[in-house]
Amino acid sequence: MKPPRRFRWGFVALGVVLVALIAWWWFASQKHDKPKGPAPVPVSVAKVTTQDVPVTVTALGAAQAWQGVLIVPQISGRLTYVAQEGADVRTGALLVEIDCGPYEAALTQAQGALKRDQATLAGAKVDLARYQTLVTQNSIARQTAEDEAATVKQEEGTVLADQGAVQAAAVNVRFCRISSPVDGRVGVRLVDPGNIVTTGTTTGIVSVNQVQPIAVTFTVPQGDFQRLVSASAGFTRQLATQAASQETGADLGSGELVVADNHVDQTTGTVEMKARFPNPTRQLWPGQFVNVNLTLQTLSKATTVPSQAVNQGPNGAFVYLVGTNNKVVVQPVKVLLTQGTLSVIQSGVVAGQTVVTDGQMSLKPGLSVCAPGHCAAPGGKGGKGGASAGQQPS
């Protein structure tokens, strides 16, 4: 028995509807999968800014005492006094004392010999005057007066030698007490009181270092040296110098460049420099290594970009500018100089423009960019176009 005609038409209609649904699904999926263009590239950007930029020369330096003195004995004897370790002393303060008894006795002995020989000389001069008078009266032979004159000369020499012995003994007495020649800080003593010191003691007894002011020495390449010469007008004008901690980068004080060595070291191609720091808080200490920043000049209202935004190509330096619809364009620039993390741009960009600072390797002119983590799929909805570091493409 054949099925009714209306059932046959119902199956036909159902098949047509099913085929239409399958076709609609296939066309819809094809349309969704078709990209509208390249995917936006995630990048970081920054604004072109205008600011004052100090031009500096950086170097590794070492602090040293402005004046350092090592006390070495100039006589031999028993050490009776050494200044307190770590004490601050003024010029003329007693640092070291050596038992002076033997040297005072030697001085007294030399003074006695001088007085004795001075008396002998005085007697010889009296005899010479008497003999000269008798010679004029033809009472004695001229030879006697001449012999007495020679005796006077001999005694004068003896007295002169005695005076030298007295002065030498007095010098030794002065060497018994050694005073500080500078204002400074006493170091750790190398010999304790009670020990015998001699003139052969080369290691010294104690040292004094002047730390206010203090010096920082460093070397610069001869290329930077020429810049220093120009900036300081041949070192007739002092240049501001900054010292920073190597460990933390903390500011350790400001000073001035005061000395440039008188030659270039041919083995290293560098010139040694010396800066003077007042060091009021004693953050600098002799022997300490520091980072030195020497300011040559300050560029006023310079156009700057982060150094990582500048790329090098066959035709020179360029940056990627973020333009309309977050699309990038290549912009050639002329870099005046690079100072730390900033590049000073002489021409090519102006303040307020947006440049790409990270992700340039994936860029081509005309590509769209967005902030990492906020990139929408091509043709998709949502997603915030822009860039990291607090900036959004314009």
mmCIF file of C-alpha atoms in Angstrom:
data_model
loop_
_atom_site.group_PDB
_atom_site.id
_atom_site.type_symbol
_atom_site.label_atom_id
_atom_site.label_comp_id
_atom_site.label_asym_id
_atom_site.label_seq_id
_atom_site.Cartn_x
_atom_site.Cartn_y
_atom_site.Cartn_z
ATOM 1 C CA MET A 1 0.000 0.000 0.000
ATOM 2 C CA LYS A 2 1.491 3.314 -1.002
ATOM 3 C CA PRO A 3 1.862 6.172 1.602
ATOM 4 C CA PRO A 4 -0.459 9.110 1.101
ATOM 5 C CA ARG A 5 0.693 11.857 -1.215
ATOM 6 C CA ARG A 6 0.679 14.495 1.549
ATOM 7 C CA PHE A 7 3.228 12.499 3.568
ATOM 8 C CA ARG A 8 5.531 12.304 0.556
ATOM 9 C CA TRP A 9 5.388 16.085 0.192
ATOM 10 C CA GLY A 10 6.078 16.496 3.906
ATOM 11 C CA PHE A 11 9.288 14.479 3.650
ATOM 12 C CA VAL A 12 10.366 16.546 0.650
ATOM 13 C CA ALA A 13 9.756 19.815 2.543
ATOM 14 C CA LEU A 14 11.675 18.557 5.570
ATOM 15 C CA GLY A 15 14.619 17.639 3.356
ATOM 16 C CA VAL A 16 14.634 21.056 1.714
ATOM 17 C CA VAL A 17 14.632 22.769 5.118
ATOM 18 C CA LEU A 18 17.468 20.551 6.350
ATOM 19 C CA VAL A 19 19.556 21.274 3.264
ATOM 20 C CA ALA A 20 18.920 25.033 3.708
ATOM 21 C CA LEU A 21 20.046 24.909 7.364
ATOM 22 C CA ILE A 22 23.235 23.059 6.453
ATOM 23 C CA ALA A 23 23.992 25.567 3.687
ATOM 24 C CA TRP A 24 23.328 28.521 6.034
ATOM 25 C CA TRP A 25 25.642 27.044 8.681
ATOM 26 C CA TRP A 26 28.419 26.441 6.164
ATOM 27 C CA PHE A 27 28.260 29.970 4.696
ATOM 28 C CA ALA A 28 28.117 31.516 8.193
ATOM 29 C CA SER A 29 31.166 29.593 9.350
ATOM 30 C CA GLN A 30 33.080 30.553 6.241
ATOM 31 C CA LYS A 31 32.267 34.228 6.792
ATOM 32 C CA HIS A 32 33.299 34.112 10.470
ATOM 33 C CA ASP A 33 36.629 32.438 9.757
ATOM 34 C CA LYS A 34 37.588 34.850 7.044
ATOM 35 C CA PRO A 35 40.014 37.453 8.563
ATOM 36 C CA LYS A 36 39.521 41.048 7.777
ATOM 37 C CA GLY A 37 43.252 41.877 8.031
ATOM 38 C CA PRO A 38 46.495 41.283 9.986
ATOM 39 C CA ALA A 39 46.146 40.929 13.753
ATOM 40 C CA PRO A 40 47.118 43.955 15.865
ATOM 41 C CA VAL A 41 50.668 43.680 17.240
ATOM 42 C CA PRO A 42 51.087 44.082 21.026
ATOM 43 C CA VAL A 43 53.664 46.807 21.764
ATOM 44 C CA SER A 44 54.744 49.236 24.481
ATOM 45 C CA VAL A 45 54.792 52.937 23.720
ATOM 46 C CA ALA A 46 55.818 56.253 25.269
ATOM 47 C CA LYS A 47 55.232 59.915 24.572
ATOM 48 C CA VAL A 48 57.814 62.225 23.050
ATOM 49 C CA THR A 49 58.612 64.780 25.778
ATOM 50 C CA THR A 50 60.458 68.069 26.215
ATOM 51 C CA GLN A 51 62.740 68.433 29.234
ATOM 52 C CA ASP A 52 66.092 69.731 30.458
ATOM 53 C CA VAL A 53 68.763 67.067 29.974
ATOM 54 C CA PRO A 54 72.119 67.210 31.795
ATOM 55 C CA VAL A 55 74.984 66.002 29.607
ATOM 56 C CA THR A 56 77.303 63.933 31.784
ATOM 57 C CA VAL A 57 80.413 61.797 31.626
ATOM 58 C CA THR A 58 80.273 58.708 33.828
ATOM 59 C CA ALA A 59 83.242 56.851 35.287
ATOM 60 C CA LEU A 60 84.279 54.493 38.067
ATOM 61 C CA GLY A 61 86.047 56.411 40.835
ATOM 62 C CA ALA A 62 87.623 55.860 44.227
ATOM 63 C CA ALA A 63 87.540 58.148 47.240
ATOM 64 C CA GLN A 64 90.816 59.007 48.919
ATOM 65 C CA ALA A 65 91.933 61.329 51.676
ATOM 66 C CA TRP A 66 92.416 64.889 50.503
ATOM 67 C CA GLN A 67 95.638 64.739 52.533
ATOM 68 C CA GLY A 68 96.904 61.531 54.108
ATOM 69 C CA VAL A 69 99.844 61.292 56.516
ATOM 70 C CA LEU A 70 101.631 58.168 57.767
ATOM 71 C CA ILE A 71 103.556 58.855 60.953
ATOM 72 C CA VAL A 72 107.007 57.225 60.776
ATOM 73 C CA PRO A 73 109.603 57.683 63.578
ATOM 74 C CA GLN A 74 112.675 59.760 62.773
ATOM 75 C CA ILE A 75 114.478 58.725 65.987
ATOM 76 C CA SER A 76 114.793 55.486 67.927
ATOM 77 C CA GLY A 77 113.361 55.003 71.391
ATOM 78 C CA ARG A 78 110.541 53.750 73.556
ATOM 79 C CA LEU A 79 107.046 54.734 72.401
ATOM 80 C CA THR A 80 105.200 56.429 75.274
ATOM 81 C CA TYR A 81 102.026 57.828 73.631
ATOM 82 C CA VAL A 82 99.851 57.280 70.557
ATOM 83 C CA ALA A 83 96.707 59.304 69.809
ATOM 84 C CA GLN A 84 93.344 57.603 70.288
ATOM 85 C CA GLU A 85 92.221 55.519 67.340
ATOM 86 C CA GLY A 86 89.335 57.029 65.368
ATOM 87 C CA ALA A 87 89.712 60.430 67.014
ATOM 88 C CA ASP A 88 89.262 63.632 65.036
ATOM 89 C CA VAL A 89 92.326 65.845 65.439
ATOM 90 C CA ARG A 90 93.223 69.366 64.426
ATOM 91 C CA THR A 91 96.485 70.555 62.939
ATOM 92 C CA GLY A 92 99.131 70.641 65.693
ATOM 93 C CA ALA A 93 97.490 68.029 67.937
ATOM 94 C CA LEU A 94 99.890 65.520 69.514
ATOM 95 C CA LEU A 95 99.862 62.171 67.724
ATOM 96 C CA VAL A 96 102.978 60.311 68.890
ATOM 97 C CA GLU A 97 105.481 60.747 71.725
ATOM 98 C CA ILE A 98 108.790 58.902 72.155
ATOM 99 C CA ASP A 99 110.843 58.827 75.361
ATOM 100 C CA CYS A 100 112.977 61.923 75.060
ATOM 101 C CA GLY A 101 115.327 61.464 78.067
ATOM 102 C CA PRO A 102 118.408 60.346 76.102
ATOM 103 C CA TYR A 103 117.967 63.121 73.522
ATOM 104 C CA GLU A 104 117.488 65.852 76.110
ATOM 105 C CA ALA A 105 120.689 64.655 77.803
ATOM 106 C CA ALA A 106 122.534 64.777 74.491
ATOM 107 C CA LEU A 107 121.266 68.315 73.955
ATOM 108 C CA THR A 108 122.517 69.386 77.374
ATOM 109 C CA GLN A 109 125.890 67.810 76.655
ATOM 110 C CA ALA A 110 126.171 69.596 73.323
ATOM 111 C CA GLN A 111 125.218 72.907 74.924
ATOM 112 C CA GLY A 112 127.927 72.402 77.573
ATOM 113 C CA ALA A 113 130.587 71.707 74.975
ATOM 114 C CA LEU A 114 129.527 74.827 73.096
ATOM 115 C CA LYS A 115 129.890 77.041 76.158
ATOM 116 C CA ARG A 116 133.281 75.546 76.973
ATOM 117 C CA ASP A 117 134.646 76.115 73.516
ATOM 118 C CA GLN A 118 133.134 79.601 73.333
ATOM 119 C CA ALA A 119 135.117 80.467 76.500
ATOM 120 C CA THR A 120 138.280 79.023 74.981
ATOM 121 C CA LEU A 121 137.707 81.107 71.849
ATOM 122 C CA ALA A 122 137.230 84.263 73.914
ATOM 123 C CA GLY A 123 140.543 83.649 75.727
ATOM 124 C CA ALA A 124 142.352 83.024 72.445
ATOM 125 C CA LYS A 125 141.056 86.324 71.062
ATOM 126 C CA VAL A 126 142.324 88.205 74.136
ATOM 127 C CA ASP A 127 145.775 86.619 73.783
ATOM 128 C CA LEU A 128 145.831 87.485 70.089
ATOM 129 C CA ALA A 129 145.107 91.150 70.799
ATOM 130 C CA ARG A 130 147.848 91.255 73.432
ATOM 131 C CA TYR A 131 150.386 89.627 71.125
ATOM 132 C CA GLN A 132 149.564 92.018 68.301
ATOM 133 C CA THR A 133 150.242 94.952 70.631
ATOM 134 C CA LEU A 134 153.598 93.501 71.678
ATOM 135 C CA VAL A 135 154.548 92.926 68.053
ATOM 136 C CA THR A 136 154.100 96.636 67.324
ATOM 137 C CA GLN A 137 156.450 97.342 70.267
ATOM 138 C CA ASN A 138 158.977 94.783 68.971
ATOM 139 C CA SER A 139 158.673 92.986 72.305
ATOM 140 C CA ILE A 140 157.962 89.500 70.840
ATOM 141 C CA ALA A 141 158.525 87.713 67.619
ATOM 142 C CA ARG A 142 155.880 88.166 64.891
ATOM 143 C CA GLN A 143 155.680 84.341 64.654
ATOM 144 C CA THR A 144 154.103 84.170 68.121
ATOM 145 C CA ALA A 145 151.260 86.517 67.115
ATOM 146 C CA GLU A 146 150.667 84.603 63.893
ATOM 147 C CA ASP A 147 150.459 81.287 65.776
ATOM 148 C CA GLU A 148 147.903 82.800 68.155
ATOM 149 C CA ALA A 149 145.826 84.036 65.194
ATOM 150 C CA ALA A 150 145.723 80.466 63.853
ATOM 151 C CA THR A 151 144.608 79.244 67.271
ATOM 152 C CA VAL A 152 141.704 81.727 67.209
ATOM 153 C CA LYS A 153 140.619 80.433 63.805
ATOM 154 C CA GLN A 154 140.742 76.854 65.090
ATOM 155 C CA GLU A 155 138.622 77.708 68.135
ATOM 156 C CA GLU A 156 136.092 79.493 65.926
ATOM 157 C CA GLY A 157 135.729 76.265 63.924
ATOM 158 C CA THR A 158 135.272 74.263 67.102
ATOM 159 C CA VAL A 159 132.550 76.617 68.317
ATOM 160 C CA LEU A 160 130.794 76.393 64.934
ATOM 161 C CA ALA A 161 130.858 72.578 65.141
ATOM 162 C CA ASP A 162 129.464 72.753 68.666
ATOM 163 C CA GLN A 163 126.604 74.959 67.465
ATOM 164 C CA GLY A 164 125.777 72.363 64.815
ATOM 165 C CA ALA A 165 125.784 69.613 67.456
ATOM 166 C CA VAL A 166 123.405 71.656 69.614
ATOM 167 C CA GLN A 167 121.044 72.187 66.674
ATOM 168 C CA ALA A 168 121.111 68.472 65.781
ATOM 169 C CA ALA A 169 120.365 67.510 69.377
ATOM 170 C CA ALA A 170 117.526 70.045 69.477
ATOM 171 C CA VAL A 171 116.059 68.539 66.284
ATOM 172 C CA ASN A 172 116.103 65.073 67.863
ATOM 173 C CA VAL A 173 114.315 66.475 70.902
ATOM 174 C CA ARG A 174 111.630 67.905 68.626
ATOM 175 C CA PHE A 175 111.300 64.525 66.901
ATOM 176 C CA CYS A 176 110.255 63.046 70.255
ATOM 177 C CA ARG A 177 106.831 64.671 69.847
ATOM 178 C CA ILE A 178 105.030 64.358 66.493
ATOM 179 C CA SER A 179 102.026 66.578 65.874
ATOM 180 C CA SER A 180 99.359 66.240 63.198
ATOM 181 C CA PRO A 181 100.184 68.271 60.080
ATOM 182 C CA VAL A 182 96.510 68.248 58.926
ATOM 183 C CA ASP A 183 92.973 68.235 60.247
ATOM 184 C CA GLY A 184 91.778 64.657 59.985
ATOM 185 C CA ARG A 185 90.838 61.359 61.522
ATOM 186 C CA VAL A 186 93.292 59.062 63.287
ATOM 187 C CA GLY A 187 93.445 55.539 61.933
ATOM 188 C CA VAL A 188 94.122 52.219 63.661
ATOM 189 C CA ARG A 189 97.510 52.353 65.395
ATOM 190 C CA LEU A 190 100.157 49.997 64.071
ATOM 191 C CA VAL A 191 102.441 50.081 67.127
ATOM 192 C CA ASP A 192 101.290 50.142 70.759
ATOM 193 C CA PRO A 193 102.889 52.341 73.449
ATOM 194 C CA GLY A 194 105.763 50.595 75.266
ATOM 195 C CA ASN A 195 107.346 49.197 72.131
ATOM 196 C CA ILE A 196 110.741 50.297 70.874
ATOM 197 C CA VAL A 197 110.588 52.059 67.527
ATOM 198 C CA THR A 198 113.513 52.834 65.274
ATOM 199 C CA THR A 199 114.199 54.905 62.205
ATOM 200 C CA GLY A 200 113.961 51.651 60.237
ATOM 201 C CA THR A 201 110.247 51.275 61.100
ATOM 202 C CA THR A 202 108.802 51.768 57.607
ATOM 203 C CA THR A 203 105.300 50.518 58.370
ATOM 204 C CA GLY A 204 104.621 53.601 60.464
ATOM 205 C CA ILE A 205 103.034 54.083 63.858
ATOM 206 C CA VAL A 206 99.649 55.613 62.979
ATOM 207 C CA SER A 207 98.029 57.465 60.083
ATOM 208 C CA VAL A 208 95.847 60.554 59.748
ATOM 209 C CA ASN A 209 93.477 61.054 56.806
ATOM 210 C CA GLN A 210 91.714 64.282 55.955
ATOM 211 C CA VAL A 211 88.131 63.366 55.052
ATOM 212 C CA GLN A 212 86.557 66.846 55.088
ATOM 213 C CA PRO A 213 87.117 67.674 52.290
ATOM 214 C CA ILE A 214 87.780 64.400 50.536
ATOM 215 C CA ALA A 215 89.036 63.603 47.049
ATOM 216 C CA VAL A 216 87.544 61.294 44.407
ATOM 217 C CA THR A 217 89.898 60.184 41.644
ATOM 218 C CA PHE A 218 88.807 58.604 38.370
ATOM 219 C CA THR A 219 89.942 58.234 34.780
ATOM 220 C CA VAL A 220 88.195 59.219 31.554
ATOM 221 C CA PRO A 221 88.956 58.134 27.968
ATOM 222 C CA GLN A 222 90.887 60.680 25.969
ATOM 223 C CA GLY A 223 87.799 61.219 23.767
ATOM 224 C CA ASP A 224 85.760 62.338 26.791
ATOM 225 C CA PHE A 225 88.760 64.357 27.952
ATOM 226 C CA GLN A 226 88.433 66.572 24.889
ATOM 227 C CA ARG A 227 84.793 67.192 25.793
ATOM 228 C CA LEU A 228 85.867 68.136 29.316
ATOM 229 C CA VAL A 229 88.443 70.572 27.985
ATOM 230 C CA SER A 230 85.795 72.298 25.868
ATOM 231 C CA ALA A 231 83.165 72.355 28.634
ATOM 232 C CA SER A 232 85.579 73.778 31.228
ATOM 233 C CA ALA A 233 87.360 76.232 28.894
ATOM 234 C CA GLY A 234 90.650 74.432 29.321
ATOM 235 C CA PHE A 235 89.949 73.610 33.004
ATOM 236 C CA THR A 236 89.733 77.274 33.916
ATOM 237 C CA ARG A 237 86.136 76.697 35.025
ATOM 238 C CA GLN A 238 85.195 74.068 37.587
ATOM 239 C CA LEU A 239 82.712 71.344 36.597
ATOM 240 C CA ALA A 240 80.029 69.926 38.872
ATOM 241 C CA THR A 241 80.708 66.321 39.896
ATOM 242 C CA GLN A 242 78.326 63.843 41.512
ATOM 243 C CA ALA A 243 79.213 60.657 43.413
ATOM 244 C CA ALA A 244 76.802 57.732 43.763
ATOM 245 C CA SER A 245 76.939 54.404 45.573
ATOM 246 C CA GLN A 246 77.895 51.440 43.415
ATOM 247 C CA GLU A 247 75.611 49.130 45.396
ATOM 248 C CA THR A 248 72.416 51.178 45.694
ATOM 249 C CA GLY A 249 72.930 54.166 43.402
ATOM 250 C CA ALA A 250 72.271 56.493 46.356
ATOM 251 C CA ASP A 251 73.612 60.037 46.099
ATOM 252 C CA LEU A 252 76.805 60.421 48.139
ATOM 253 C CA GLY A 253 77.403 64.111 47.596
ATOM 254 C CA SER A 254 78.364 66.809 45.136
ATOM 255 C CA GLY A 255 81.770 68.255 44.401
ATOM 256 C CA GLU A 256 83.842 70.002 41.776
ATOM 257 C CA LEU A 257 86.500 68.837 39.360
ATOM 258 C CA VAL A 258 89.726 70.546 40.413
ATOM 259 C CA VAL A 259 92.632 68.598 38.889
ATOM 260 C CA ALA A 260 93.290 67.016 35.507
ATOM 261 C CA ASP A 261 96.528 65.087 35.157
ATOM 262 C CA ASN A 262 99.209 66.603 32.948
ATOM 263 C CA HIS A 263 99.432 63.677 30.515
ATOM 264 C CA VAL A 264 97.492 60.885 28.806
ATOM 265 C CA ASP A 265 98.401 57.393 29.973
ATOM 266 C CA GLN A 266 99.558 55.792 26.727
ATOM 267 C CA THR A 267 98.997 52.254 28.002
ATOM 268 C CA THR A 268 95.270 52.841 28.635
ATOM 269 C CA GLY A 269 94.466 55.965 26.618
ATOM 270 C CA THR A 270 92.947 57.629 29.687
ATOM 271 C CA VAL A 271 93.516 60.761 31.757
ATOM 272 C CA GLU A 272 93.329 60.767 35.546
ATOM 273 C CA MET A 273 91.006 63.337 37.124
ATOM 274 C CA LYS A 274 90.554 64.493 40.707
ATOM 275 C CA ALA A 275 87.425 66.057 42.221
ATOM 276 C CA ARG A 276 87.036 67.770 45.590
ATOM 277 C CA PHE A 277 83.993 66.945 47.746
ATOM 278 C CA PRO A 278 83.154 68.887 50.944
ATOM 279 C CA ASN A 279 81.776 65.626 52.410
ATOM 280 C CA PRO A 280 79.871 67.287 55.293
ATOM 281 C CA THR A 281 78.058 64.076 56.301
ATOM 282 C CA ARG A 282 81.079 61.813 55.683
ATOM 283 C CA GLN A 283 79.236 59.528 53.294
ATOM 284 C CA LEU A 284 82.474 59.251 51.321
ATOM 285 C CA TRP A 285 85.343 57.380 52.945
ATOM 286 C CA PRO A 286 88.928 56.799 51.783
ATOM 287 C CA GLY A 287 89.202 53.656 49.679
ATOM 288 C CA GLN A 288 85.503 53.569 48.775
ATOM 289 C CA PHE A 289 84.568 52.844 45.147
ATOM 290 C CA VAL A 290 81.867 55.086 43.701
ATOM 291 C CA ASN A 291 80.189 55.935 40.411
ATOM 292 C CA VAL A 292 81.088 59.420 39.209
ATOM 293 C CA ASN A 293 78.859 61.632 37.064
ATOM 294 C CA LEU A 294 80.565 64.699 35.677
ATOM 295 C CA THR A 295 78.150 67.293 34.296
ATOM 296 C CA LEU A 296 79.399 69.026 31.136
ATOM 297 C CA GLN A 297 76.308 71.102 30.334
ATOM 298 C CA THR A 298 72.506 71.079 30.523
ATOM 299 C CA LEU A 299 70.429 71.026 27.331
ATOM 300 C CA SER A 300 67.374 73.217 27.927
ATOM 301 C CA LYS A 301 63.966 72.059 26.619
ATOM 302 C CA ALA A 302 65.385 69.178 24.621
ATOM 303 C CA THR A 303 63.115 66.790 22.700
ATOM 304 C CA THR A 304 63.578 63.317 24.184
ATOM 305 C CA VAL A 305 62.407 59.746 23.703
ATOM 306 C CA PRO A 306 63.346 56.563 25.576
ATOM 307 C CA SER A 307 66.562 55.163 24.140
ATOM 308 C CA GLN A 308 64.901 51.819 23.336
ATOM 309 C CA ALA A 309 62.523 53.593 20.951
ATOM 310 C CA VAL A 310 65.378 54.441 18.557
ATOM 311 C CA ASN A 311 66.149 51.819 15.910
ATOM 312 C CA GLN A 312 68.978 51.656 13.404
ATOM 313 C CA GLY A 313 68.310 50.930 9.752
ATOM 314 C CA PRO A 314 70.196 51.094 6.450
ATOM 315 C CA ASN A 315 69.394 54.789 6.160
ATOM 316 C CA GLY A 316 70.118 55.688 9.774
ATOM 317 C CA ALA A 317 68.104 56.050 12.958
ATOM 318 C CA PHE A 318 64.305 55.860 12.960
ATOM 319 C CA VAL A 319 61.349 55.387 15.301
ATOM 320 C CA TYR A 320 57.910 53.833 14.886
ATOM 321 C CA LEU A 321 55.219 56.472 15.355
ATOM 322 C CA VAL A 322 51.706 55.434 16.360
ATOM 323 C CA GLY A 323 49.347 57.356 14.101
ATOM 324 C CA THR A 324 45.698 57.337 13.081
ATOM 325 C CA ASN A 325 43.697 54.185 13.933
ATOM 326 C CA ASN A 326 46.657 52.886 15.950
ATOM 327 C CA LYS A 327 48.673 52.233 12.795
ATOM 328 C CA VAL A 328 52.436 52.666 12.865
ATOM 329 C CA VAL A 329 54.612 54.600 10.452
ATOM 330 C CA VAL A 330 58.387 54.726 10.145
ATOM 331 C CA GLN A 331 59.810 58.139 11.030
ATOM 332 C CA PRO A 332 63.527 58.896 10.419
ATOM 333 C CA VAL A 333 65.122 60.890 13.266
ATOM 334 C CA LYS A 334 68.435 62.584 13.965
ATOM 335 C CA VAL A 335 69.807 61.692 17.399
ATOM 336 C CA LEU A 336 71.872 64.459 18.981
ATOM 337 C CA LEU A 337 73.133 62.295 21.848
ATOM 338 C CA THR A 338 72.134 59.473 24.182
ATOM 339 C CA GLN A 339 72.260 60.148 27.906
ATOM 340 C CA GLY A 340 71.429 57.199 30.139
ATOM 341 C CA THR A 341 67.966 55.901 29.197
ATOM 342 C CA LEU A 342 67.073 58.989 27.155
ATOM 343 C CA SER A 343 67.911 59.929 23.577
ATOM 344 C CA VAL A 344 67.902 63.601 22.646
ATOM 345 C CA ILE A 345 66.306 64.043 19.206
ATOM 346 C CA GLN A 346 67.501 66.923 17.062
ATOM 347 C CA SER A 347 64.848 66.476 14.359
ATOM 348 C CA GLY A 348 62.146 64.059 13.199
ATOM 349 C CA VAL A 349 59.610 64.058 16.046
ATOM 350 C CA VAL A 350 57.891 66.630 18.230
ATOM 351 C CA ALA A 351 56.613 66.577 21.791
ATOM 352 C CA GLY A 352 53.297 64.811 22.268
ATOM 353 C CA GLN A 353 53.738 62.182 19.554
ATOM 354 C CA THR A 354 53.681 58.500 20.528
ATOM 355 C CA VAL A 355 56.578 56.174 19.744
ATOM 356 C CA VAL A 356 56.933 52.403 20.121
ATOM 357 C CA THR A 357 59.444 51.380 22.784
ATOM 358 C CA ASP A 358 59.094 47.585 22.724
ATOM 359 C CA GLY A 359 57.939 45.083 20.111
ATOM 360 C CA GLN A 360 59.505 46.769 17.072
ATOM 361 C CA MET A 361 60.814 43.469 15.698
ATOM 362 C CA SER A 362 57.252 42.464 14.746
ATOM 363 C CA LEU A 363 56.288 45.756 13.149
ATOM 364 C CA LYS A 364 55.947 46.911 9.572
ATOM 365 C CA PRO A 365 54.638 50.254 8.330
ATOM 366 C CA GLY A 366 50.846 50.288 8.349
ATOM 367 C CA LEU A 367 50.319 47.534 10.923
ATOM 368 C CA SER A 368 47.929 48.157 13.805
ATOM 369 C CA VAL A 369 49.220 47.997 17.373
ATOM 370 C CA CYS A 370 47.663 47.462 20.770
ATOM 371 C CA ALA A 371 48.589 47.040 24.389
ATOM 372 C CA PRO A 372 49.808 43.569 25.462
ATOM 373 C CA GLY A 373 46.853 41.610 26.850
ATOM 374 C CA HIS A 374 44.305 43.964 25.246
ATOM 375 C CA CYS A 375 44.523 42.930 21.617
ATOM 376 C CA ALA A 376 41.253 41.927 19.911
ATOM 377 C CA ALA A 377 41.157 39.186 17.302
ATOM 378 C CA PRO A 378 40.852 40.390 13.681
ATOM 379 C CA GLY A 379 37.260 41.322 13.036
ATOM 380 C CA GLY A 380 36.331 40.598 16.638
ATOM 381 C CA LYS A 381 34.614 42.872 19.093
ATOM 382 C CA GLY A 382 36.073 44.449 22.197
ATOM 383 C CA GLY A 383 39.723 44.696 23.088
ATOM 384 C CA LYS A 384 41.294 47.965 24.025
ATOM 385 C CA GLY A 385 43.700 49.272 21.403
ATOM 386 C CA GLY A 386 46.739 50.937 22.959
ATOM 387 C CA ALA A 387 50.037 50.256 24.611
ATOM 388 C CA SER A 388 51.596 49.574 27.976
ATOM 389 C CA ALA A 389 53.590 51.916 30.181
ATOM 390 C CA GLY A 390 50.473 53.929 30.832
ATOM 391 C CA GLN A 391 50.093 55.102 27.221
ATOM 392 C CA GLN A 392 47.420 54.419 24.618
ATOM 393 C CA PRO A 393 47.890 54.892 20.860
ATOM 394 C CA SER A 394 46.213 58.005 19.596
#
